[in-house]
């Protein structure tokens, strides 16, 4: 991952790299990465990293 939550990004910047030697896994990984990012003009709300202790 090259960017973290709240980082400013410019068009064309790398957000993450996929490392694999299996061609068939590239498309799945690419799709999952695209779904993991949400790019917005608004800064995201901060959230608690530790949700609870068991």
PDB file as gemmi writes it, atoms N, CA and C in Angstrom:
CRYST1    1.000    1.000    1.000  90.00  90.00  90.00 P 1                      
ATOM      1  N   UNK A   1       0.836  -1.160   0.000  1.00  0.00           N  
ATOM      2  CA  UNK A   1       0.000   0.000   0.000  1.00  0.00           C  
ATOM      3  C   UNK A   1       0.893   1.239   0.000  1.00  0.00           C  
ATOM      4  N   UNK A   2       0.609   2.111  -0.895  1.00  0.00           N  
ATOM      5  CA  UNK A   2       1.379   3.350  -0.982  1.00  0.00           C  
ATOM      6  C   UNK A   2       0.661   4.515  -0.300  1.00  0.00           C  
ATOM      7  N   UNK A   3      -0.644   4.404  -0.128  1.00  0.00           N  
ATOM      8  CA  UNK A   3      -1.433   5.470   0.482  1.00  0.00           C  
ATOM      9  C   UNK A   3      -2.215   4.919   1.671  1.00  0.00           C  
ATOM     10  N   UNK A   4      -2.486   5.817   2.621  1.00  0.00           N  
ATOM     11  CA  UNK A   4      -3.252   5.451   3.804  1.00  0.00           C  
ATOM     12  C   UNK A   4      -4.533   6.279   3.845  1.00  0.00           C  
ATOM     13  N   UNK A   5      -5.436   5.911   4.734  1.00  0.00           N  
ATOM     14  CA  UNK A   5      -6.697   6.637   4.875  1.00  0.00           C  
ATOM     15  C   UNK A   5      -6.405   8.115   5.130  1.00  0.00           C  
ATOM     16  N   UNK A   6      -7.046   8.973   4.343  1.00  0.00           N  
ATOM     17  CA  UNK A   6      -6.907  10.414   4.522  1.00  0.00           C  
ATOM     18  C   UNK A   6      -5.791  11.049   3.719  1.00  0.00           C  
ATOM     19  N   UNK A   7      -4.931  10.223   3.084  1.00  0.00           N  
ATOM     20  CA  UNK A   7      -3.852  10.785   2.264  1.00  0.00           C  
ATOM     21  C   UNK A   7      -4.419  11.458   1.019  1.00  0.00           C  
ATOM     22  N   UNK A   8      -3.818  12.560   0.633  1.00  0.00           N  
ATOM     23  CA  UNK A   8      -4.194  13.227  -0.609  1.00  0.00           C  
ATOM     24  C   UNK A   8      -3.589  12.445  -1.770  1.00  0.00           C  
ATOM     25  N   UNK A   9      -4.363  12.274  -2.829  1.00  0.00           N  
ATOM     26  CA  UNK A   9      -3.856  11.581  -4.014  1.00  0.00           C  
ATOM     27  C   UNK A   9      -4.100  12.427  -5.258  1.00  0.00           C  
ATOM     28  N   UNK A  10      -3.227  12.279  -6.201  1.00  0.00           N  
ATOM     29  CA  UNK A  10      -3.348  12.959  -7.482  1.00  0.00           C  
ATOM     30  C   UNK A  10      -3.622  11.907  -8.546  1.00  0.00           C  
ATOM     31  N   UNK A  11      -4.274  12.297  -9.612  1.00  0.00           N  
ATOM     32  CA  UNK A  11      -4.573  11.386 -10.712  1.00  0.00           C  
ATOM     33  C   UNK A  11      -3.275  10.773 -11.233  1.00  0.00           C  
ATOM     34  N   UNK A  12      -3.279   9.446 -11.378  1.00  0.00           N  
ATOM     35  CA  UNK A  12      -2.111   8.746 -11.899  1.00  0.00           C  
ATOM     36  C   UNK A  12      -1.169   8.211 -10.831  1.00  0.00           C  
ATOM     37  N   UNK A  13      -1.377   8.597  -9.574  1.00  0.00           N  
ATOM     38  CA  UNK A  13      -0.507   8.101  -8.499  1.00  0.00           C  
ATOM     39  C   UNK A  13      -0.789   6.631  -8.209  1.00  0.00           C  
ATOM     40  N   UNK A  14       0.243   5.916  -7.801  1.00  0.00           N  
ATOM     41  CA  UNK A  14       0.112   4.518  -7.417  1.00  0.00           C  
ATOM     42  C   UNK A  14      -0.476   4.461  -6.013  1.00  0.00           C  
ATOM     43  N   UNK A  15      -1.550   3.668  -5.848  1.00  0.00           N  
ATOM     44  CA  UNK A  15      -2.157   3.482  -4.535  1.00  0.00           C  
ATOM     45  C   UNK A  15      -1.648   2.210  -3.876  1.00  0.00           C  
ATOM     46  N   UNK A  16      -1.377   1.190  -4.678  1.00  0.00           N  
ATOM     47  CA  UNK A  16      -0.916  -0.089  -4.136  1.00  0.00           C  
ATOM     48  C   UNK A  16      -0.262  -0.893  -5.254  1.00  0.00           C  
ATOM     49  N   UNK A  17       0.526  -1.857  -4.864  1.00  0.00           N  
ATOM     50  CA  UNK A  17       1.154  -2.773  -5.812  1.00  0.00           C  
ATOM     51  C   UNK A  17       0.618  -4.178  -5.588  1.00  0.00           C  
ATOM     52  N   UNK A  18       0.502  -4.937  -6.663  1.00  0.00           N  
ATOM     53  CA  UNK A  18       0.114  -6.347  -6.590  1.00  0.00           C  
ATOM     54  C   UNK A  18       1.357  -7.158  -6.918  1.00  0.00           C  
ATOM     55  N   UNK A  19       1.724  -8.055  -6.015  1.00  0.00           N  
ATOM     56  CA  UNK A  19       2.878  -8.918  -6.233  1.00  0.00           C  
ATOM     57  C   UNK A  19       2.390 -10.355  -6.372  1.00  0.00           C  
ATOM     58  N   UNK A  20       2.578 -10.950  -7.527  1.00  0.00           N  
ATOM     59  CA  UNK A  20       2.199 -12.343  -7.738  1.00  0.00           C  
ATOM     60  C   UNK A  20       2.949 -12.889  -8.944  1.00  0.00           C  
ATOM     61  N   UNK A  21       3.091 -14.185  -8.976  1.00  0.00           N  
ATOM     62  CA  UNK A  21       3.661 -14.835 -10.160  1.00  0.00           C  
ATOM     63  C   UNK A  21       2.602 -15.700 -10.832  1.00  0.00           C  
ATOM     64  N   UNK A  22       1.332 -15.478 -10.475  1.00  0.00           N  
ATOM     65  CA  UNK A  22       0.229 -16.254 -11.032  1.00  0.00           C  
ATOM     66  C   UNK A  22      -0.723 -15.317 -11.761  1.00  0.00           C  
ATOM     67  N   UNK A  23      -0.691 -15.337 -13.071  1.00  0.00           N  
ATOM     68  CA  UNK A  23      -1.485 -14.446 -13.914  1.00  0.00           C  
ATOM     69  C   UNK A  23      -2.974 -14.483 -13.561  1.00  0.00           C  
ATOM     70  N   UNK A  24      -3.506 -15.668 -13.269  1.00  0.00           N  
ATOM     71  CA  UNK A  24      -4.936 -15.792 -12.993  1.00  0.00           C  
ATOM     72  C   UNK A  24      -5.370 -15.088 -11.708  1.00  0.00           C  
ATOM     73  N   UNK A  25      -4.447 -14.780 -10.842  1.00  0.00           N  
ATOM     74  CA  UNK A  25      -4.799 -14.096  -9.590  1.00  0.00           C  
ATOM     75  C   UNK A  25      -4.751 -12.578  -9.713  1.00  0.00           C  
ATOM     76  N   UNK A  26      -4.153 -12.077 -10.777  1.00  0.00           N  
ATOM     77  CA  UNK A  26      -4.006 -10.626 -10.941  1.00  0.00           C  
ATOM     78  C   UNK A  26      -5.362  -9.941 -11.059  1.00  0.00           C  
ATOM     79  N   UNK A  27      -6.253 -10.463 -11.893  1.00  0.00           N  
ATOM     80  CA  UNK A  27      -7.554  -9.821 -12.090  1.00  0.00           C  
ATOM     81  C   UNK A  27      -8.364  -9.794 -10.797  1.00  0.00           C  
ATOM     82  N   UNK A  28      -8.359 -10.896 -10.053  1.00  0.00           N  
ATOM     83  CA  UNK A  28      -9.089 -10.948  -8.789  1.00  0.00           C  
ATOM     84  C   UNK A  28      -8.513  -9.941  -7.801  1.00  0.00           C  
ATOM     85  N   UNK A  29      -7.215  -9.897  -7.689  1.00  0.00           N  
ATOM     86  CA  UNK A  29      -6.567  -8.960  -6.762  1.00  0.00           C  
ATOM     87  C   UNK A  29      -6.839  -7.515  -7.173  1.00  0.00           C  
ATOM     88  N   UNK A  30      -6.785  -7.240  -8.462  1.00  0.00           N  
ATOM     89  CA  UNK A  30      -7.036  -5.881  -8.953  1.00  0.00           C  
ATOM     90  C   UNK A  30      -8.462  -5.447  -8.619  1.00  0.00           C  
ATOM     91  N   UNK A  31      -9.429  -6.321  -8.845  1.00  0.00           N  
ATOM     92  CA  UNK A  31     -10.821  -6.005  -8.541  1.00  0.00           C  
ATOM     93  C   UNK A  31     -11.011  -5.741  -7.052  1.00  0.00           C  
ATOM     94  N   UNK A  32     -10.431  -6.578  -6.220  1.00  0.00           N  
ATOM     95  CA  UNK A  32     -10.573  -6.411  -4.769  1.00  0.00           C  
ATOM     96  C   UNK A  32      -9.922  -5.116  -4.291  1.00  0.00           C  
ATOM     97  N   UNK A  33      -8.775  -4.768  -4.865  1.00  0.00           N  
ATOM     98  CA  UNK A  33      -8.120  -3.512  -4.484  1.00  0.00           C  
ATOM     99  C   UNK A  33      -8.958  -2.304  -4.887  1.00  0.00           C  
ATOM    100  N   UNK A  34      -9.518  -2.330  -6.084  1.00  0.00           N  
ATOM    101  CA  UNK A  34     -10.350  -1.210  -6.537  1.00  0.00           C  
ATOM    102  C   UNK A  34     -11.558  -1.028  -5.625  1.00  0.00           C  
ATOM    103  N   UNK A  35     -12.139  -2.130  -5.147  1.00  0.00           N  
ATOM    104  CA  UNK A  35     -13.288  -2.061  -4.247  1.00  0.00           C  
ATOM    105  C   UNK A  35     -12.893  -1.559  -2.853  1.00  0.00           C  
ATOM    106  N   UNK A  36     -11.630  -1.708  -2.489  1.00  0.00           N  
ATOM    107  CA  UNK A  36     -11.163  -1.327  -1.156  1.00  0.00           C  
ATOM    108  C   UNK A  36     -10.953   0.179  -1.020  1.00  0.00           C  
ATOM    109  N   UNK A  37     -10.776   0.887  -2.129  1.00  0.00           N  
ATOM    110  CA  UNK A  37     -10.522   2.322  -2.091  1.00  0.00           C  
ATOM    111  C   UNK A  37     -11.776   3.116  -2.394  1.00  0.00           C  
ATOM    112  N   UNK A  38     -11.936   4.225  -1.692  1.00  0.00           N  
ATOM    113  CA  UNK A  38     -12.986   5.197  -1.986  1.00  0.00           C  
ATOM    114  C   UNK A  38     -12.294   6.550  -2.045  1.00  0.00           C  
ATOM    115  N   UNK A  39     -12.360   7.189  -3.187  1.00  0.00           N  
ATOM    116  CA  UNK A  39     -11.702   8.482  -3.356  1.00  0.00           C  
ATOM    117  C   UNK A  39     -12.777   9.564  -3.317  1.00  0.00           C  
ATOM    118  N   UNK A  40     -12.565  10.551  -2.453  1.00  0.00           N  
ATOM    119  CA  UNK A  40     -13.551  11.592  -2.230  1.00  0.00           C  
ATOM    120  C   UNK A  40     -12.851  12.921  -1.971  1.00  0.00           C  
ATOM    121  N   UNK A  41     -13.571  13.997  -2.191  1.00  0.00           N  
ATOM    122  CA  UNK A  41     -13.061  15.331  -1.866  1.00  0.00           C  
ATOM    123  C   UNK A  41     -13.054  15.547  -0.357  1.00  0.00           C  
ATOM    124  N   UNK A  42     -13.944  14.849   0.351  1.00  0.00           N  
ATOM    125  CA  UNK A  42     -14.091  15.017   1.794  1.00  0.00           C  
ATOM    126  C   UNK A  42     -13.086  14.167   2.551  1.00  0.00           C  
ATOM    127  N   UNK A  43     -12.558  14.728   3.616  1.00  0.00           N  
ATOM    128  CA  UNK A  43     -11.647  13.972   4.473  1.00  0.00           C  
ATOM    129  C   UNK A  43     -12.481  12.969   5.280  1.00  0.00           C  
ATOM    130  N   UNK A  44     -12.020  11.735   5.409  1.00  0.00           N  
ATOM    131  CA  UNK A  44     -12.809  10.732   6.136  1.00  0.00           C  
ATOM    132  C   UNK A  44     -12.852  11.025   7.634  1.00  0.00           C  
ATOM    133  N   UNK A  45     -13.919  10.531   8.273  1.00  0.00           N  
ATOM    134  CA  UNK A  45     -14.028  10.658   9.718  1.00  0.00           C  
ATOM    135  C   UNK A  45     -13.000   9.753  10.374  1.00  0.00           C  
ATOM    136  N   UNK A  46     -12.474  10.199  11.499  1.00  0.00           N  
ATOM    137  CA  UNK A  46     -11.547   9.356  12.258  1.00  0.00           C  
ATOM    138  C   UNK A  46     -12.361   8.300  12.988  1.00  0.00           C  
ATOM    139  N   UNK A  47     -11.791   7.148  13.149  1.00  0.00           N  
ATOM    140  CA  UNK A  47     -12.467   6.073  13.858  1.00  0.00           C  
ATOM    141  C   UNK A  47     -11.482   5.431  14.822  1.00  0.00           C  
ATOM    142  N   UNK A  48     -12.011   4.780  15.807  1.00  0.00           N  
ATOM    143  CA  UNK A  48     -11.176   4.109  16.794  1.00  0.00           C  
ATOM    144  C   UNK A  48     -10.554   2.880  16.156  1.00  0.00           C  
ATOM    145  N   UNK A  49      -9.248   2.754  16.249  1.00  0.00           N  
ATOM    146  CA  UNK A  49      -8.567   1.600  15.684  1.00  0.00           C  
ATOM    147  C   UNK A  49      -8.791   0.354  16.517  1.00  0.00           C  
ATOM    148  N   UNK A  50      -8.891   0.518  17.816  1.00  0.00           N  
ATOM    149  CA  UNK A  50      -9.166  -0.621  18.688  1.00  0.00           C  
ATOM    150  C   UNK A  50     -10.642  -0.561  19.032  1.00  0.00           C  
ATOM    151  N   UNK A  51     -11.405  -1.520  18.536  1.00  0.00           N  
ATOM    152  CA  UNK A  51     -12.846  -1.510  18.742  1.00  0.00           C  
ATOM    153  C   UNK A  51     -13.240  -2.117  20.083  1.00  0.00           C  
ATOM    154  N   UNK A  52     -12.397  -2.978  20.628  1.00  0.00           N  
ATOM    155  CA  UNK A  52     -12.700  -3.575  21.917  1.00  0.00           C  
ATOM    156  C   UNK A  52     -11.643  -4.589  22.309  1.00  0.00           C  
ATOM    157  N   UNK A  53     -11.677  -4.974  23.568  1.00  0.00           N  
ATOM    158  CA  UNK A  53     -10.742  -5.973  24.078  1.00  0.00           C  
ATOM    159  C   UNK A  53     -11.558  -7.123  24.601  1.00  0.00           C  
ATOM    160  N   UNK A  54     -11.192  -8.333  24.201  1.00  0.00           N  
ATOM    161  CA  UNK A  54     -11.919  -9.532  24.636  1.00  0.00           C  
ATOM    162  C   UNK A  54     -11.136 -10.220  25.727  1.00  0.00           C  
TER     163      UNK A  54                                                      
END                                                                             
